[in-house]
Coordinates of C-alpha atoms and ligand atoms in Angstrom, one line a residue:
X1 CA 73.9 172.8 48.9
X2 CA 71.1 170.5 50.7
X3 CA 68.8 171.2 53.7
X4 CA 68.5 168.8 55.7
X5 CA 66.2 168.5 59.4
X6 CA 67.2 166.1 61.4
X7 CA 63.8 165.9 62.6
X8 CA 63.5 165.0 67.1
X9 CA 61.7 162.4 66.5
X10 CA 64.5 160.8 64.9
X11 CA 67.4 161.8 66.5
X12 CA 65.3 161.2 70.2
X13 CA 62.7 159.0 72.1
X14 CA 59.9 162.2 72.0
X15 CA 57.8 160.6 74.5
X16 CA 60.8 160.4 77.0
X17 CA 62.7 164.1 78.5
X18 CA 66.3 164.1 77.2
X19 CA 66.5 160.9 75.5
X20 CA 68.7 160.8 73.0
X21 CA 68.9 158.3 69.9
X22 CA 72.7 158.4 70.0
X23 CA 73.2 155.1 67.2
X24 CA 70.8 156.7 64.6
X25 CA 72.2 160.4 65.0
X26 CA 76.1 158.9 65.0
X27 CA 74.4 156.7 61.5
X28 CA 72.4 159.7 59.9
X29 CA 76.2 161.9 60.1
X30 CA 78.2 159.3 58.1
X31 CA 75.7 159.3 55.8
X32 CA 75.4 163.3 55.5
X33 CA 79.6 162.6 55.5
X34 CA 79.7 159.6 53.1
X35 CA 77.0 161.2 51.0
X36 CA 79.7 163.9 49.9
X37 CA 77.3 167.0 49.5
X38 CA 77.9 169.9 51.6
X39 CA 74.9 170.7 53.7
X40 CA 73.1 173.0 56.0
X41 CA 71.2 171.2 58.9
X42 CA 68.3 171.9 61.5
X43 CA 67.9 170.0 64.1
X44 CA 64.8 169.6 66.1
X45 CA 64.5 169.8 69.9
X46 CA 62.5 166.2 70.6
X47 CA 62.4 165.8 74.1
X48 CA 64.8 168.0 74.9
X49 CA 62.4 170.7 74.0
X50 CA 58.7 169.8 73.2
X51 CA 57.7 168.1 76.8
X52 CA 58.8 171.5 78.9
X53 CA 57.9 174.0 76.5
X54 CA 54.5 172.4 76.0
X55 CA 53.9 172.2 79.9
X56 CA 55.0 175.9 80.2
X57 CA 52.6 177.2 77.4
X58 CA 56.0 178.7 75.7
X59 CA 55.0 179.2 72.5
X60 CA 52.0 181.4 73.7
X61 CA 54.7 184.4 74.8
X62 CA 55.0 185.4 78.4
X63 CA 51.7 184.7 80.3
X64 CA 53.0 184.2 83.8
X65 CA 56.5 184.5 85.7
X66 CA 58.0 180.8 86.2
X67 CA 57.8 180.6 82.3
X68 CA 60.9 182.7 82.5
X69 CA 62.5 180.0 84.1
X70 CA 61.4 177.2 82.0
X71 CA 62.2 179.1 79.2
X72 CA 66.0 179.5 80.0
X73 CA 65.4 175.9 81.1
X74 CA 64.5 174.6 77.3
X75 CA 67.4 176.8 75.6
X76 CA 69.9 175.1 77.9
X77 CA 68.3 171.7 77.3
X78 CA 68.3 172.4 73.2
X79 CA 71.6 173.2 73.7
X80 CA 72.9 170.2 75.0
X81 CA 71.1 168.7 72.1
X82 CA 72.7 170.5 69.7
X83 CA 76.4 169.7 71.2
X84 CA 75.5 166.3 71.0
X85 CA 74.7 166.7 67.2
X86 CA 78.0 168.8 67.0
X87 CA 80.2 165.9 68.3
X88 CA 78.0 163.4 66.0
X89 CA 78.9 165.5 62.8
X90 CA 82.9 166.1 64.2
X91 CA 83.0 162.7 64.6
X92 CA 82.0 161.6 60.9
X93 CA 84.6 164.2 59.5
X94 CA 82.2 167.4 59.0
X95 CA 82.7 170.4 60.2
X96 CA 79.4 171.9 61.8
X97 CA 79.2 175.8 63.7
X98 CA 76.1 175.7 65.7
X99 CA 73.6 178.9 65.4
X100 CA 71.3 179.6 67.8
X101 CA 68.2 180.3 67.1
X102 CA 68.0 182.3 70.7
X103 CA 70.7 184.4 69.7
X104 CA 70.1 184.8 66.0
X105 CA 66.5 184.7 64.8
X106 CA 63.4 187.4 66.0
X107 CA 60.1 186.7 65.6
X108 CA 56.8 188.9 65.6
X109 CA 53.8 186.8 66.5
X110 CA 55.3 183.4 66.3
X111 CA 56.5 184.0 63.0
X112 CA 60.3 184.4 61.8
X113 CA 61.1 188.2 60.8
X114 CA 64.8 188.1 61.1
X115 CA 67.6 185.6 61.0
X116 CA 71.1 186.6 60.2
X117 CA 71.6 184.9 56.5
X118 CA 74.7 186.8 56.0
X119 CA 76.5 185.0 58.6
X120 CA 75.2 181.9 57.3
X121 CA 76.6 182.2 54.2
X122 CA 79.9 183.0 55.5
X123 CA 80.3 180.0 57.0
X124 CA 79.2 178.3 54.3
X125 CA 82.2 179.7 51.9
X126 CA 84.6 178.8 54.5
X127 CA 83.3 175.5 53.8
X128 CA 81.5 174.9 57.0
X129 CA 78.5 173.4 57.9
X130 CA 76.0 175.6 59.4
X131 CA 73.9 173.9 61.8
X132 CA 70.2 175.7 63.7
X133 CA 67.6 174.1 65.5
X134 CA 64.5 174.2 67.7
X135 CA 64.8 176.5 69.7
X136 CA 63.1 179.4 72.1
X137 CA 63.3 182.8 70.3
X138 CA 62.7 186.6 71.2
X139 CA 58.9 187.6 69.8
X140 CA 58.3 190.7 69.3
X141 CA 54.6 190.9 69.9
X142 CA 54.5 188.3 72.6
X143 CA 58.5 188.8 74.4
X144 CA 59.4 185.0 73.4
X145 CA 58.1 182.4 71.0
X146 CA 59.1 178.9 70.1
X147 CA 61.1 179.0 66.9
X148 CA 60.4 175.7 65.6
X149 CA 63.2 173.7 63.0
X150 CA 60.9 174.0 60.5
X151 CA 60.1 177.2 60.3
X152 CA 63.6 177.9 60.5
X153 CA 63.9 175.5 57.1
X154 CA 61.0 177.4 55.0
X155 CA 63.3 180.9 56.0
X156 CA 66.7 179.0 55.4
X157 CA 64.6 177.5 52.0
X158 CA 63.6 180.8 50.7
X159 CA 66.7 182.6 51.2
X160 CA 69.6 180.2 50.2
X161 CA 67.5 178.4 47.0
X162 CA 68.7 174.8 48.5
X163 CA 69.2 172.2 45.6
X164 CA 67.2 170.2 47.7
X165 CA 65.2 170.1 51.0
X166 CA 64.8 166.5 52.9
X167 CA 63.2 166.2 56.2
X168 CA 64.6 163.1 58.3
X169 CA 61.6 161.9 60.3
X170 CA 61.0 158.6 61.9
X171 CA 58.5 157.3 59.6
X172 CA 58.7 156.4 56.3
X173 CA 56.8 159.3 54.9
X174 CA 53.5 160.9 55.1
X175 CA 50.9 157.8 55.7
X176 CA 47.3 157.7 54.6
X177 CA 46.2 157.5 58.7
X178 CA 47.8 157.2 61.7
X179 CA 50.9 155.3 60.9
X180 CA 50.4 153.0 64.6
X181 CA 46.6 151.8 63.1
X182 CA 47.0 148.6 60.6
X183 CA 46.7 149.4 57.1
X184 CA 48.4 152.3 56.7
X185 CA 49.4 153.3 53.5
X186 CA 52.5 155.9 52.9
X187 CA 51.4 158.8 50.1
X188 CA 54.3 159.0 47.6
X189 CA 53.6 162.3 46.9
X190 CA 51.3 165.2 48.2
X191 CA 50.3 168.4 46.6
X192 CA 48.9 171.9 48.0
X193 CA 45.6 170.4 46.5
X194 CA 45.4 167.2 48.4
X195 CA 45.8 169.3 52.1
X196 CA 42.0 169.9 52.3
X197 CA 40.8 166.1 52.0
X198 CA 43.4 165.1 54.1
X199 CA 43.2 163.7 57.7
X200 CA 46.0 164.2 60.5
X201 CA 46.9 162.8 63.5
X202 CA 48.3 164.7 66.6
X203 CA 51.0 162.9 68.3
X204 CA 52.9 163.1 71.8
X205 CA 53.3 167.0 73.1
X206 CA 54.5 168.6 69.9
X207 CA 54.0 172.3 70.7
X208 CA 54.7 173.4 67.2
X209 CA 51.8 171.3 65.1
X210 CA 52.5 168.2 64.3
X211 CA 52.8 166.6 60.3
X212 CA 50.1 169.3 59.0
X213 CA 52.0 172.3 59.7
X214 CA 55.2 170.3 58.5
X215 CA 53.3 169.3 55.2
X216 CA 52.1 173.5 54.9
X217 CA 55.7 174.3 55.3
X218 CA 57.4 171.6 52.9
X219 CA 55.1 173.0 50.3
X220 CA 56.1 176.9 50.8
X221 CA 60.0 175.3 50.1
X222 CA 58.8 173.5 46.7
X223 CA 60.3 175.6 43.6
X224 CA 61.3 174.8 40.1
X225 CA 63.8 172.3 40.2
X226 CA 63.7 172.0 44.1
X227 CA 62.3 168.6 45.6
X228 CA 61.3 168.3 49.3
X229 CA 60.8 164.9 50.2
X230 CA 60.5 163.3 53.9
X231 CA 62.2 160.6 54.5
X232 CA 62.8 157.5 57.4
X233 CA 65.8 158.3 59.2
X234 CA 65.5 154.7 61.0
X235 CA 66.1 152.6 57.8
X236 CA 69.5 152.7 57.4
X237 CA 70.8 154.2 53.6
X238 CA 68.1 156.5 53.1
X239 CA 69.3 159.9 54.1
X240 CA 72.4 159.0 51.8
X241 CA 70.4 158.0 48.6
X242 CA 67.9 161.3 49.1
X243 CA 71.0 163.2 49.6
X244 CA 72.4 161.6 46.6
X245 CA 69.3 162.5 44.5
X246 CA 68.5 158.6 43.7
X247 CA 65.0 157.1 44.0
X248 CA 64.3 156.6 47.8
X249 CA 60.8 155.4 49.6
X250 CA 59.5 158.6 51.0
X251 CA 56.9 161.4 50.6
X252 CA 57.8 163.6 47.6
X253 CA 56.1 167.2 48.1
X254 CA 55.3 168.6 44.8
X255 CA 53.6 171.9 43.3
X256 CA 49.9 171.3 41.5
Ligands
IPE301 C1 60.8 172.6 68.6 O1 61.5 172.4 67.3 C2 61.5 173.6 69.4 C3 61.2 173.5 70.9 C4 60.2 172.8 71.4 C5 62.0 174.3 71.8 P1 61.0 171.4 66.3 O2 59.5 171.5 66.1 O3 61.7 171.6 65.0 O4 61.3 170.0 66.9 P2 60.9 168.5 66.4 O5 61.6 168.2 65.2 O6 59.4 168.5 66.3 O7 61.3 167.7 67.6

């Protein structure tokens, strides 16, 4: 079994509300289906979640009342993301039930304490694909949190010992600098060692911290035998050859 995020700013235009990159998710699920493997996937919100949660301060907890509304406005919005991403996988032949993260994840100061793996696992023996994503979640300490689809990939890593773990991002991997300056070089591979010398960029309204957070995360899901690798889901092939296992230009995360 492989788990995969589909990362937003992939599947959507992050620097536009609700727009959705329909041709690249339809691509990315006949590769998942093509590529044979059976998978898990997490789905990030893009701008379907980061541009109103980040306006509402909704990962800080409640603060203030109209958060209330933007908060039930951002798991409705996530939601129609995620039934797009439903019809996407139906559509290519797999056969996806949606979790979400609202209803099935708690958090205690913006970390994940709970999510039900049992239920996960279920599905997966009936041969089904489960499918999470970004998402607003209960918080114990702070009433609500965002529950972001990476944090839901180190739980889902930990638990369910994944053959593999590939991010699909919108970039060919991790780059030496900001990938929009010239010159930018993509790092092959990055270990816990290399995070204090290196340099990170912050980029459109990402309310759940951006490639360094990511990198901290991909290296918590690292294990013997396990590969976590970040790939570009815009060059078409990719997400099929990392799901294969071949050689594939990305950013390989790897333990000292
Ligand atoms: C963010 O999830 C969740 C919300 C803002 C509601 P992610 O952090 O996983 O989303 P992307 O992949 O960065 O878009």
């Amino acid at each position: 079994m492989i788990l995969v995020k589909l990362g937003g700013s992939v599947i959507t235009d992050k620097s536009q509300y609700q727009a959705l990159r329909q041709e690249v998710l339809v691509r990315l699920c006949e590769e998942i289906s093509d590529s044979g493997e059976d998978v898990i996937i997490v789905h990030g919100a893009g701008s379907f979640g980061h541009i109103m949660a980040h306006d509402h301060c909704l990962a800080d907890g409640y603060k203030y009342e109209s958060q209330v509304n933007a908060l039930a406005t951002v798991s409705r919005d996530v939601r129609q993301l995620n039934l797009m991403v439903l019809d996407a996988m139906l559509s290519a032949g797999i056969s996806p039930v949606s979790l979400p993260p609202s209803a099935c994840v708690v958090m205690h100061d913006r970390e994940i304490t709970e999510i039900d793996f049992d239920r996960i696992r279920s599905y997966i023996k009936l041969g089904i694909s489960p499918v999470m994503f970004g998402d607003v979640a209960l918080d114990e300490s702070q009433g609500f949190s965002i529950c972001s689809g990476d944090q839901i990939m180190e739980a889902l890593a930990r638990e369910l010992v994944p053959e593999r773990v590939i991010f699909v991002s919108d970039i060919d991997g991790i780059m030496d600098r900001d990938p929009s300056e010239p010159g930018a070089n993509l790092i092959e591979c990055v270990k816990p060692s290399d995070m204090d010398h290196m340099k990170f960029h912050v980029r459109v309204k990402d309310v759940t911290g951006g490639i360094k957070k990511k990198l901290i995360a991909m290296i918590g899901m690292v294990g013997p035998g396990r590969t976590c690798i970040i790939i570009n889901g815009n060059v078409p092939g990719r997400l099929k050859a990392a799901l294969r296992g071949d050689e594939v230009i990305g950013t390989k995360v790897e333990l000292d």
